[in-house]
Amino acid sequence: MNTYDVLIVGGGAAGLSAALVLSRARRTVVVVDSGAPRNAPAAHMHGYLSRDGMPPSDLLKTGRAEVTGYGGTIIAGRVDELVRDDGGGFTAVLGDGDQIHARRVLVTTGLRDELPDVPGLRDRWANDVLHCPYCHGWEVRDRAAGVI
Protein backbone atom coordinates (compact mmCIF):
# COMPACT_ATOMS: atom_id res chain seq x y z
CA MET A 1 0.00 0.00 0.00
CA ASN A 2 1.35 3.41 -0.99
CA THR A 3 1.64 6.06 1.72
CA TYR A 4 1.39 9.81 1.08
CA ASP A 5 1.44 12.95 3.18
CA VAL A 6 -1.84 14.10 1.62
CA LEU A 7 -4.63 12.39 -0.29
CA ILE A 8 -6.79 14.79 -2.30
CA VAL A 9 -10.17 13.39 -3.31
CA GLY A 10 -11.29 15.25 -6.44
CA GLY A 11 -9.11 16.52 -9.27
CA GLY A 12 -10.94 19.63 -10.39
CA ALA A 13 -9.54 23.14 -10.17
CA ALA A 14 -9.63 23.22 -6.34
CA GLY A 15 -8.02 19.80 -5.90
CA LEU A 16 -5.30 20.43 -8.46
CA SER A 17 -4.55 23.87 -6.99
CA ALA A 18 -4.10 22.32 -3.56
CA ALA A 19 -2.00 19.51 -5.01
CA LEU A 20 0.23 22.01 -6.80
CA VAL A 21 0.89 24.06 -3.67
CA LEU A 22 1.50 20.99 -1.51
CA SER A 23 3.76 19.31 -4.09
CA ARG A 24 5.81 22.48 -4.41
CA ALA A 25 6.13 22.42 -0.61
CA ARG A 26 7.74 18.98 -0.97
CA ARG A 27 4.80 17.02 0.40
CA THR A 28 4.00 13.66 -1.15
CA VAL A 29 0.58 14.14 -2.70
CA VAL A 30 -1.85 11.88 -4.50
CA VAL A 31 -4.99 13.10 -6.25
CA VAL A 32 -7.76 10.60 -6.91
CA ASP A 33 -10.16 11.86 -9.56
CA SER A 34 -13.17 10.17 -11.13
CA GLY A 35 -12.90 12.24 -14.30
CA ALA A 36 -16.48 13.55 -14.03
CA PRO A 37 -16.17 17.29 -13.36
CA ARG A 38 -19.28 19.32 -12.60
CA ASN A 39 -18.62 21.63 -15.54
CA ALA A 40 -18.10 18.81 -18.07
CA PRO A 41 -21.00 20.00 -20.28
CA ALA A 42 -19.51 23.52 -20.53
CA ALA A 43 -17.55 24.34 -23.67
CA HIS A 44 -15.69 27.21 -22.02
CA MET A 45 -14.99 28.55 -18.56
CA HIS A 46 -14.92 32.16 -17.52
CA GLY A 47 -13.64 34.22 -14.65
CA TYR A 48 -10.23 32.56 -14.26
CA LEU A 49 -7.55 35.17 -14.73
CA SER A 50 -5.53 34.46 -17.91
CA ARG A 51 -7.74 31.46 -18.77
CA ASP A 52 -10.99 33.18 -19.77
CA GLY A 53 -12.71 31.21 -22.52
CA MET A 54 -10.52 28.13 -22.08
CA PRO A 55 -12.24 24.74 -22.30
CA PRO A 56 -12.43 23.23 -18.79
CA SER A 57 -10.70 20.06 -19.99
CA ASP A 58 -7.67 22.13 -21.06
CA LEU A 59 -7.40 23.68 -17.59
CA LEU A 60 -7.45 20.23 -15.99
CA LYS A 61 -4.89 18.85 -18.44
CA THR A 62 -2.56 21.77 -17.73
CA GLY A 63 -3.11 21.48 -13.98
CA ARG A 64 -2.35 17.75 -13.98
CA ALA A 65 0.90 18.39 -15.85
CA GLU A 66 1.91 21.06 -13.34
CA VAL A 67 1.17 18.78 -10.36
CA THR A 68 3.04 15.79 -11.77
CA GLY A 69 5.91 18.10 -12.72
CA TYR A 70 6.49 18.64 -8.99
CA GLY A 71 6.23 14.96 -8.13
CA GLY A 72 2.51 14.74 -7.37
CA THR A 73 0.62 11.61 -8.36
CA ILE A 74 -2.71 11.57 -10.18
CA ILE A 75 -4.87 8.44 -10.06
CA ALA A 76 -7.96 7.99 -12.22
CA GLY A 77 -10.50 6.41 -9.93
CA ARG A 78 -13.00 6.85 -7.16
CA VAL A 79 -12.65 6.73 -3.39
CA ASP A 80 -15.36 4.37 -2.15
CA GLU A 81 -14.38 4.25 1.51
CA LEU A 82 -12.26 6.32 3.84
CA VAL A 83 -11.26 4.84 7.20
CA ARG A 84 -9.47 6.59 10.05
CA ASP A 85 -6.47 4.49 11.12
CA ASP A 86 -5.77 3.73 14.80
CA GLY A 87 -2.26 5.17 14.54
CA GLY A 88 -3.42 8.36 12.82
CA GLY A 89 -3.95 8.99 9.18
CA PHE A 90 -6.42 7.45 6.82
CA THR A 91 -6.80 4.50 4.48
CA ALA A 92 -8.76 5.08 1.29
CA VAL A 93 -10.26 2.15 -0.55
CA LEU A 94 -10.63 2.86 -4.25
CA GLY A 95 -13.30 1.56 -6.58
CA ASP A 96 -10.93 -1.06 -8.00
CA GLY A 97 -10.01 -2.31 -4.51
CA ASP A 98 -6.61 -0.63 -4.32
CA GLN A 99 -5.79 1.10 -1.06
CA ILE A 100 -3.94 4.31 -0.31
CA HIS A 101 -2.67 5.48 3.08
CA ALA A 102 -2.30 9.18 3.84
CA ARG A 103 -1.55 11.25 6.91
CA ARG A 104 -4.12 13.88 5.85
CA VAL A 105 -7.11 14.00 3.49
CA LEU A 106 -8.51 16.96 1.58
CA VAL A 107 -11.92 16.47 -0.06
CA THR A 108 -12.43 18.76 -3.05
CA THR A 109 -15.26 17.01 -4.85
CA GLY A 110 -17.32 20.18 -5.09
CA LEU A 111 -20.99 20.27 -5.96
CA ARG A 112 -23.33 18.17 -8.02
CA ASP A 113 -26.13 19.78 -10.01
CA GLU A 114 -29.49 18.11 -9.43
CA LEU A 115 -31.67 19.27 -12.26
CA PRO A 116 -35.43 19.54 -11.79
CA ASP A 117 -37.66 17.36 -13.93
CA VAL A 118 -38.36 19.93 -16.64
CA PRO A 119 -38.76 18.56 -20.19
CA GLY A 120 -35.80 19.52 -22.40
CA LEU A 121 -33.76 21.03 -19.56
CA ARG A 122 -30.98 18.42 -19.52
CA ASP A 123 -30.39 18.78 -23.29
CA ARG A 124 -30.01 22.55 -22.97
CA TRP A 125 -27.94 22.50 -19.75
CA ALA A 126 -24.68 24.46 -20.09
CA ASN A 127 -25.64 25.60 -23.59
CA ASP A 128 -28.43 28.12 -23.19
CA VAL A 129 -29.60 27.11 -19.71
CA LEU A 130 -26.80 28.30 -17.48
CA HIS A 131 -26.18 27.74 -13.80
CA CYS A 132 -23.98 30.69 -12.90
CA PRO A 133 -24.76 34.34 -13.73
CA TYR A 134 -21.21 35.30 -12.77
CA CYS A 135 -19.57 32.79 -15.08
CA HIS A 136 -21.91 33.43 -18.02
CA GLY A 137 -23.15 36.98 -17.45
CA TRP A 138 -21.30 38.33 -20.46
CA GLU A 139 -22.62 35.63 -22.79
CA VAL A 140 -26.25 36.39 -21.91
CA ARG A 141 -25.92 40.15 -21.52
CA ASP A 142 -28.88 42.31 -22.52
CA ARG A 143 -31.20 39.30 -22.82
CA ALA A 144 -34.15 38.32 -20.72
CA ALA A 145 -33.34 35.79 -18.01
CA GLY A 146 -35.42 33.34 -16.04
CA VAL A 147 -34.73 31.47 -12.83
CA ILE A 148 -35.75 27.88 -12.19
Coordinates of N, CA, C and O in Angstrom, one line a residue:
M1 N 0.8 -1.2 0.0 CA 0.0 0.0 0.0 C 0.9 1.2 0.0 O 1.8 1.3 0.8
N2 N 0.6 2.2 -0.9 CA 1.4 3.4 -1.0 C 0.9 4.4 0.1 O -0.2 4.4 0.5
T3 N 1.9 5.1 0.7 CA 1.6 6.1 1.7 C 2.1 7.5 1.2 O 3.1 7.6 0.7
Y4 N 1.2 8.4 1.5 CA 1.4 9.8 1.1 C 1.2 10.7 2.3 O 0.5 10.4 3.2
D5 N 1.7 11.9 2.2 CA 1.4 13.0 3.2 C 0.0 13.4 3.1 O -0.7 13.5 4.1
V6 N -0.5 13.6 1.8 CA -1.8 14.1 1.6 C -2.5 13.4 0.5 O -1.9 13.2 -0.6
L7 N -3.7 12.9 0.7 CA -4.6 12.4 -0.3 C -5.6 13.5 -0.6 O -6.3 14.0 0.3
I8 N -5.8 13.8 -1.9 CA -6.8 14.8 -2.3 C -7.8 14.0 -3.1 O -7.5 13.4 -4.1
V9 N -9.1 14.1 -2.6 CA -10.2 13.4 -3.3 C -10.9 14.4 -4.2 O -11.5 15.3 -3.7
G10 N -10.7 14.3 -5.5 CA -11.3 15.3 -6.4 C -10.2 16.0 -7.2 O -9.4 16.7 -6.5
G11 N -10.2 15.9 -8.5 CA -9.1 16.5 -9.3 C -9.6 17.6 -10.2 O -9.1 17.8 -11.3
G12 N -10.5 18.4 -9.7 CA -10.9 19.6 -10.4 C -10.0 20.8 -10.1 O -8.9 20.6 -9.6
A13 N -10.4 22.0 -10.4 CA -9.5 23.1 -10.2 C -9.1 23.3 -8.7 O -7.9 23.5 -8.4
A14 N -10.0 23.1 -7.8 CA -9.6 23.2 -6.3 C -8.6 22.1 -5.9 O -7.6 22.4 -5.3
G15 N -8.9 20.9 -6.3 CA -8.0 19.8 -5.9 C -6.6 19.9 -6.5 O -5.6 19.7 -5.9
L16 N -6.6 20.3 -7.8 CA -5.3 20.4 -8.5 C -4.5 21.6 -7.9 O -3.3 21.6 -7.8
S17 N -5.2 22.7 -7.6 CA -4.6 23.9 -7.0 C -3.9 23.5 -5.7 O -2.7 23.8 -5.4
A18 N -4.7 22.8 -4.8 CA -4.1 22.3 -3.6 C -2.9 21.4 -3.8 O -1.9 21.5 -3.1
A19 N -3.1 20.5 -4.7 CA -2.0 19.5 -5.0 C -0.7 20.2 -5.5 O 0.4 19.8 -5.1
L20 N -0.9 21.3 -6.3 CA 0.2 22.0 -6.8 C 1.0 22.7 -5.7 O 2.2 22.6 -5.5
V21 N 0.3 23.4 -4.8 CA 0.9 24.1 -3.7 C 1.6 23.1 -2.7 O 2.7 23.3 -2.3
L22 N 0.9 22.0 -2.4 CA 1.5 21.0 -1.5 C 2.7 20.3 -2.1 O 3.7 20.0 -1.5
S23 N 2.6 20.0 -3.4 CA 3.8 19.3 -4.1 C 5.0 20.2 -4.1 O 6.1 19.8 -3.9
R24 N 4.7 21.5 -4.4 CA 5.8 22.5 -4.4 C 6.4 22.6 -3.0 O 7.6 23.0 -2.9
A25 N 5.6 22.3 -2.0 CA 6.1 22.4 -0.6 C 6.8 21.1 -0.2 O 7.0 20.9 1.0
R26 N 7.0 20.2 -1.2 CA 7.7 19.0 -1.0 C 7.0 18.0 -0.1 O 7.5 17.1 0.5
R27 N 5.6 18.0 -0.2 CA 4.8 17.0 0.4 C 4.5 16.0 -0.7 O 4.4 16.3 -1.8
T28 N 4.4 14.7 -0.2 CA 4.0 13.7 -1.1 C 2.5 13.7 -1.2 O 1.8 13.7 -0.2
V29 N 2.0 13.9 -2.5 CA 0.6 14.1 -2.7 C 0.1 13.2 -3.8 O 0.7 12.9 -4.8
V30 N -1.1 12.7 -3.5 CA -1.9 11.9 -4.5 C -3.2 12.5 -4.7 O -3.9 12.8 -3.7
V31 N -3.6 12.6 -5.9 CA -5.0 13.1 -6.2 C -5.7 11.9 -6.9 O -5.3 11.3 -7.8
V32 N -6.9 11.6 -6.3 CA -7.8 10.6 -6.9 C -8.9 11.3 -7.5 O -9.7 12.1 -6.8
D33 N -9.1 11.1 -8.8 CA -10.2 11.9 -9.6 C -11.0 10.9 -10.4 O -10.4 10.1 -11.2
S34 N -12.3 11.0 -10.4 CA -13.2 10.2 -11.1 C -13.3 10.6 -12.6 O -13.8 9.8 -13.4
G35 N -12.8 11.8 -12.9 CA -12.9 12.2 -14.3 C -14.3 12.7 -14.7 O -14.6 12.8 -15.9
A36 N -15.1 13.1 -13.7 CA -16.5 13.6 -14.0 C -16.7 14.9 -13.4 O -17.4 15.1 -12.4
P37 N -16.0 16.0 -14.0 CA -16.2 17.3 -13.4 C -17.6 17.9 -13.5 O -18.3 17.6 -14.5
R38 N -18.0 18.7 -12.6 CA -19.3 19.3 -12.6 C -19.5 20.1 -13.9 O -20.6 20.1 -14.4
N39 N -18.5 20.8 -14.4 CA -18.6 21.6 -15.5 C -18.3 20.9 -16.9 O -18.1 21.5 -17.9
A40 N -18.4 19.6 -16.9 CA -18.1 18.8 -18.1 C -18.9 19.2 -19.3 O -18.4 19.3 -20.4
P41 N -20.2 19.6 -19.1 CA -21.0 20.0 -20.3 C -20.6 21.4 -20.8 O -20.9 21.7 -22.0
A42 N -19.9 22.2 -20.1 CA -19.5 23.5 -20.5 C -18.4 23.5 -21.6 O -17.4 22.8 -21.4
A43 N -18.6 24.3 -22.6 CA -17.6 24.3 -23.7 C -16.4 25.2 -23.3 O -15.3 25.1 -23.7
H44 N -16.7 26.2 -22.4 CA -15.7 27.2 -22.0 C -15.9 27.6 -20.6 O -17.0 27.5 -20.1
M45 N -14.9 28.0 -19.9 CA -15.0 28.5 -18.6 C -14.6 30.0 -18.6 O -13.9 30.5 -19.5
H46 N -15.1 30.7 -17.6 CA -14.9 32.2 -17.5 C -14.6 32.6 -16.1 O -15.0 31.9 -15.1
G47 N -13.9 33.7 -16.0 CA -13.6 34.2 -14.7 C -12.3 33.8 -14.0 O -12.0 34.1 -12.9
Y48 N -11.6 32.9 -14.7 CA -10.2 32.6 -14.3 C -9.2 33.4 -15.0 O -9.1 33.4 -16.2
L49 N -8.5 34.2 -14.2 CA -7.5 35.2 -14.7 C -6.6 34.5 -15.7 O -6.0 33.4 -15.3
S50 N -6.4 34.9 -16.8 CA -5.5 34.5 -17.9 C -6.0 33.2 -18.6 O -5.4 32.7 -19.5
R51 N -7.2 32.7 -18.2 CA -7.7 31.5 -18.8 C -9.2 31.7 -19.3 O -9.9 30.7 -19.6
D52 N -9.6 32.9 -19.4 CA -11.0 33.2 -19.8 C -11.3 32.6 -21.2 O -10.5 32.8 -22.1
G53 N -12.3 31.8 -21.3 CA -12.7 31.2 -22.5 C -12.1 29.9 -22.8 O -12.4 29.2 -23.8
M54 N -11.2 29.4 -21.9 CA -10.5 28.1 -22.1 C -11.5 27.0 -21.8 O -12.3 27.1 -20.9
P55 N -11.4 25.9 -22.6 CA -12.2 24.7 -22.3 C -11.8 24.2 -20.9 O -10.6 24.1 -20.6
P56 N -12.8 23.8 -20.1 CA -12.4 23.2 -18.8 C -11.5 22.1 -18.9 O -10.6 21.9 -18.0
S57 N -11.6 21.2 -19.9 CA -10.7 20.1 -20.0 C -9.3 20.5 -20.2 O -8.3 19.8 -19.7
D58 N -9.0 21.6 -20.9 CA -7.7 22.1 -21.1 C -7.1 22.6 -19.7 O -5.9 22.4 -19.5
L59 N -7.9 23.3 -18.9 CA -7.4 23.7 -17.6 C -7.0 22.5 -16.8 O -5.9 22.5 -16.2
L60 N -7.8 21.4 -16.8 CA -7.5 20.2 -16.0 C -6.2 19.5 -16.5 O -5.4 19.1 -15.8
K61 N -6.1 19.5 -17.8 CA -4.9 18.9 -18.4 C -3.6 19.6 -18.0 O -2.6 19.0 -17.6
T62 N -3.7 20.9 -18.1 CA -2.6 21.8 -17.7 C -2.3 21.6 -16.2 O -1.1 21.5 -15.8
G63 N -3.3 21.6 -15.4 CA -3.1 21.5 -14.0 C -2.5 20.1 -13.6 O -1.6 20.1 -12.7
R64 N -2.9 19.1 -14.3 CA -2.3 17.7 -14.0 C -0.9 17.7 -14.3 O 0.0 17.2 -13.6
A65 N -0.5 18.3 -15.5 CA 0.9 18.4 -15.9 C 1.7 19.2 -14.8 O 2.9 18.8 -14.5
E66 N 1.2 20.3 -14.3 CA 1.9 21.1 -13.3 C 2.1 20.3 -12.1 O 3.2 20.3 -11.5
V67 N 1.1 19.6 -11.6 CA 1.2 18.8 -10.4 C 2.2 17.7 -10.5 O 3.1 17.5 -9.7
T68 N 2.1 16.9 -11.6 CA 3.0 15.8 -11.8 C 4.5 16.3 -12.0 O 5.4 15.6 -11.7
G69 N 4.6 17.5 -12.5 CA 5.9 18.1 -12.7 C 6.6 18.4 -11.4 O 7.9 18.4 -11.4
Y70 N 5.9 18.5 -10.3 CA 6.5 18.6 -9.0 C 6.4 17.4 -8.2 O 6.6 17.4 -7.0
G71 N 6.2 16.2 -8.8 CA 6.2 15.0 -8.1 C 4.9 14.5 -7.6 O 4.9 13.4 -7.0
G72 N 3.8 15.2 -7.8 CA 2.5 14.7 -7.4 C 2.0 13.6 -8.2 O 2.5 13.4 -9.4
T73 N 1.2 12.8 -7.7 CA 0.6 11.6 -8.4 C -0.9 11.8 -8.6 O -1.6 12.3 -7.7
I74 N -1.3 11.5 -9.8 CA -2.7 11.6 -10.2 C -3.2 10.2 -10.5 O -2.6 9.4 -11.3
I75 N -4.3 9.8 -9.8 CA -4.9 8.4 -10.1 C -6.3 8.6 -10.6 O -7.1 9.3 -10.0
A76 N -6.6 8.0 -11.7 CA -8.0 8.0 -12.2 C -8.7 6.9 -11.4 O -8.4 5.7 -11.5
G77 N -9.7 7.4 -10.7 CA -10.5 6.4 -9.9 C -11.5 7.1 -9.0 O -11.7 8.3 -9.1
R78 N -12.0 6.4 -8.1 CA -13.0 6.8 -7.2 C -12.7 6.3 -5.8 O -12.3 5.2 -5.6
V79 N -12.8 7.2 -4.8 CA -12.6 6.7 -3.4 C -14.0 6.2 -2.9 O -15.0 7.0 -2.8
D80 N -14.1 4.9 -2.6 CA -15.4 4.4 -2.2 C -15.5 4.3 -0.6 O -16.6 4.4 -0.1
E81 N -14.3 4.3 0.0 CA -14.4 4.3 1.5 C -13.1 4.9 2.1 O -12.1 4.9 1.5
L82 N -13.3 5.6 3.2 CA -12.3 6.3 3.8 C -12.3 6.0 5.3 O -13.4 6.2 6.0
V83 N -11.3 5.4 5.8 CA -11.3 4.8 7.2 C -10.1 5.5 8.0 O -9.0 5.6 7.5
R84 N -10.5 6.0 9.2 CA -9.5 6.6 10.1 C -8.7 5.5 10.7 O -9.2 4.5 11.2
D85 N -7.3 5.5 10.6 CA -6.5 4.5 11.1 C -6.2 4.7 12.6 O -6.3 5.8 13.1
D86 N -6.0 3.6 13.4 CA -5.8 3.7 14.8 C -4.5 4.6 15.1 O -4.5 5.3 16.1
G87 N -3.5 4.4 14.3 CA -2.3 5.2 14.5 C -2.2 6.6 13.9 O -1.2 7.2 13.9
G88 N -3.4 7.1 13.5 CA -3.4 8.4 12.8 C -3.4 8.2 11.3 O -3.0 7.1 10.8
G89 N -3.9 9.1 10.6 CA -3.9 9.0 9.2 C -5.2 8.3 8.7 O -6.1 8.0 9.5
F90 N -5.2 8.0 7.4 CA -6.4 7.4 6.8 C -6.0 6.4 5.8 O -5.0 6.5 5.2
T91 N -6.9 5.4 5.6 CA -6.8 4.5 4.5 C -8.0 4.7 3.6 O -9.1 4.7 4.0
A92 N -7.7 4.9 2.3 CA -8.8 5.1 1.3 C -8.8 3.8 0.5 O -7.8 3.3 0.0
V93 N -10.0 3.3 0.3 CA -10.3 2.1 -0.5 C -10.9 2.7 -1.8 O -11.9 3.3 -1.8
L94 N -10.2 2.4 -2.9 CA -10.6 2.9 -4.2 C -11.6 1.9 -4.9 O -11.8 0.7 -4.4
G95 N -12.3 2.4 -5.9 CA -13.3 1.6 -6.6 C -12.8 0.2 -7.1 O -13.5 -0.7 -7.2
D96 N -11.5 0.2 -7.5 CA -10.9 -1.1 -8.0 C -10.3 -1.9 -6.9 O -9.7 -3.0 -7.2
G97 N -10.5 -1.5 -5.6 CA -10.0 -2.3 -4.5 C -8.6 -1.9 -4.0 O -8.2 -2.3 -2.9
D98 N -7.9 -1.1 -4.8 CA -6.6 -0.6 -4.3 C -6.8 0.2 -3.1 O -7.9 0.8 -2.9
Q99 N -5.7 0.3 -2.3 CA -5.8 1.1 -1.1 C -4.6 2.1 -1.1 O -3.5 1.8 -1.5
I100 N -4.9 3.2 -0.5 CA -3.9 4.3 -0.3 C -3.9 4.7 1.2 O -5.0 4.9 1.8
H101 N -2.8 5.0 1.7 CA -2.7 5.5 3.1 C -2.1 6.9 3.0 O -1.2 7.2 2.2
A102 N -2.7 7.8 3.8 CA -2.3 9.2 3.8 C -2.4 9.7 5.2 O -3.3 9.3 6.0
R103 N -1.5 10.6 5.6 CA -1.6 11.3 6.9 C -2.7 12.2 7.0 O -3.3 12.4 8.0
R104 N -3.0 12.9 5.9 CA -4.1 13.9 5.8 C -4.9 13.7 4.6 O -4.4 13.2 3.6
V105 N -6.2 14.1 4.6 CA -7.1 14.0 3.5 C -7.8 15.4 3.2 O -8.2 16.0 4.2
L106 N -7.8 15.7 2.0 CA -8.5 17.0 1.6 C -9.6 16.5 0.6 O -9.2 16.0 -0.5
V107 N -10.8 16.8 0.9 CA -11.9 16.5 -0.1 C -12.3 17.7 -0.9 O -12.7 18.7 -0.3
T108 N -12.2 17.6 -2.2 CA -12.4 18.8 -3.1 C -13.4 18.4 -4.2 O -13.2 18.8 -5.3
T109 N -14.4 17.5 -3.8 CA -15.3 17.0 -4.8 C -16.3 18.0 -5.3 O -16.9 17.8 -6.3
G110 N -16.4 19.1 -4.6 CA -17.3 20.2 -5.1 C -18.8 19.8 -5.0 O -19.2 19.1 -4.2
L111 N -19.5 20.4 -5.9 CA -21.0 20.3 -6.0 C -21.5 19.3 -7.1 O -20.7 19.1 -8.0
R112 N -22.7 18.9 -7.0 CA -23.3 18.2 -8.0 C -24.6 18.9 -8.3 O -25.4 19.2 -7.4
D113 N -24.9 19.1 -9.6 CA -26.1 19.8 -10.0 C -27.2 18.7 -10.1 O -27.1 17.7 -10.8
E114 N -28.3 19.0 -9.4 CA -29.5 18.1 -9.4 C -30.6 18.9 -10.2 O -31.2 19.8 -9.6
L115 N -30.7 18.5 -11.4 CA -31.7 19.3 -12.3 C -33.1 18.9 -12.0 O -33.4 17.7 -11.8
P116 N -34.0 19.9 -12.0 CA -35.4 19.5 -11.8 C -36.0 18.8 -13.0 O -35.4 18.9 -14.1
D117 N -37.1 18.1 -12.9 CA -37.7 17.4 -13.9 C -38.5 18.3 -14.8 O -39.7 18.4 -14.8
V118 N -37.7 19.0 -15.7 CA -38.4 19.9 -16.6 C -38.0 19.4 -18.0 O -36.8 19.3 -18.4
P119 N -39.0 19.1 -18.9 CA -38.8 18.6 -20.2 C -37.8 19.4 -21.0 O -38.0 20.7 -21.0
G120 N -36.8 18.8 -21.6 CA -35.8 19.5 -22.4 C -34.7 20.2 -21.7 O -33.7 20.7 -22.3
L121 N -34.8 20.3 -20.3 CA -33.8 21.0 -19.6 C -32.4 20.4 -19.7 O -31.4 21.1 -20.0
R122 N -32.3 19.1 -19.5 CA -31.0 18.4 -19.5 C -30.3 18.6 -20.9 O -29.1 18.8 -20.9
D123 N -31.0 18.6 -22.0 CA -30.4 18.8 -23.3 C -29.9 20.2 -23.5 O -29.0 20.4 -24.3
R124 N -30.4 21.2 -22.8 CA -30.0 22.6 -23.0 C -29.0 23.0 -21.9 O -28.5 24.1 -22.0
W125 N -28.8 22.2 -20.9 CA -27.9 22.5 -19.7 C -26.5 22.8 -20.2 O -25.9 22.1 -21.0
A126 N -26.0 24.0 -19.8 CA -24.7 24.5 -20.1 C -24.6 25.0 -21.5 O -23.5 25.3 -21.9
N127 N -25.6 25.0 -22.2 CA -25.6 25.6 -23.6 C -26.4 26.9 -23.5 O -25.8 28.0 -23.7
D128 N -27.7 26.9 -23.4 CA -28.4 28.1 -23.2 C -29.2 28.1 -21.9 O -29.9 29.1 -21.6
V129 N -29.1 27.1 -21.1 CA -29.6 27.1 -19.7 C -28.3 27.0 -18.9 O -27.6 26.1 -18.9
L130 N -28.1 28.1 -18.2 CA -26.8 28.3 -17.5 C -27.0 28.3 -16.0 O -28.0 28.9 -15.5
H131 N -26.0 27.8 -15.2 CA -26.2 27.7 -13.8 C -25.5 28.9 -13.0 O -25.7 29.0 -11.8
C132 N -24.7 29.7 -13.7 CA -24.0 30.7 -12.9 C -24.0 32.0 -13.6 O -23.3 32.2 -14.7
P133 N -24.7 33.0 -13.1 CA -24.8 34.3 -13.7 C -23.4 35.1 -13.7 O -23.2 35.9 -14.5
Y134 N -22.5 34.7 -12.8 CA -21.2 35.3 -12.8 C -20.3 34.7 -13.9 O -19.6 35.5 -14.5
C135 N -20.4 33.4 -14.1 CA -19.6 32.8 -15.1 C -20.0 33.2 -16.5 O -19.2 33.3 -17.4
H136 N -21.4 33.3 -16.7 CA -21.9 33.4 -18.0 C -22.6 34.8 -18.2 O -23.3 34.9 -19.2
G137 N -22.5 35.7 -17.3 CA -23.2 37.0 -17.4 C -22.9 37.7 -18.8 O -23.8 38.3 -19.4
W138 N -21.7 37.6 -19.2 CA -21.3 38.3 -20.5 C -22.0 37.7 -21.7 O -22.5 38.4 -22.5
E139 N -22.0 36.4 -21.7 CA -22.6 35.6 -22.8 C -24.1 35.9 -22.9 O -24.7 35.7 -24.0
V140 N -24.8 36.2 -21.8 CA -26.3 36.4 -21.9 C -26.6 37.8 -21.7 O -27.8 38.2 -21.4
R141 N -25.7 38.7 -21.8 CA -25.9 40.2 -21.5 C -27.1 40.7 -22.4 O -27.3 40.2 -23.5
D142 N -27.8 41.6 -21.8 CA -28.9 42.3 -22.5 C -30.0 41.4 -23.0 O -30.8 41.8 -23.9
R143 N -30.1 40.2 -22.4 CA -31.2 39.3 -22.8 C -32.0 39.0 -21.6 O -31.6 39.2 -20.4
A144 N -33.3 38.7 -21.8 CA -34.2 38.3 -20.7 C -33.6 37.0 -20.1 O -33.0 36.2 -20.7
A145 N -33.8 37.0 -18.7 CA -33.3 35.8 -18.0 C -34.5 35.3 -17.1 O -35.3 36.0 -16.7
G146 N -34.5 34.0 -16.9 CA -35.4 33.3 -16.0 C -34.7 32.5 -15.0 O -33.5 32.1 -15.2
V147 N -35.3 32.3 -13.9 CA -34.7 31.5 -12.8 C -35.6 30.3 -12.6 O -36.8 30.4 -12.4
I148 N -35.0 29.1 -12.5 CA -35.8 27.9 -12.2 C -35.5 27.6 -10.7 O -34.4 27.5 -10.3

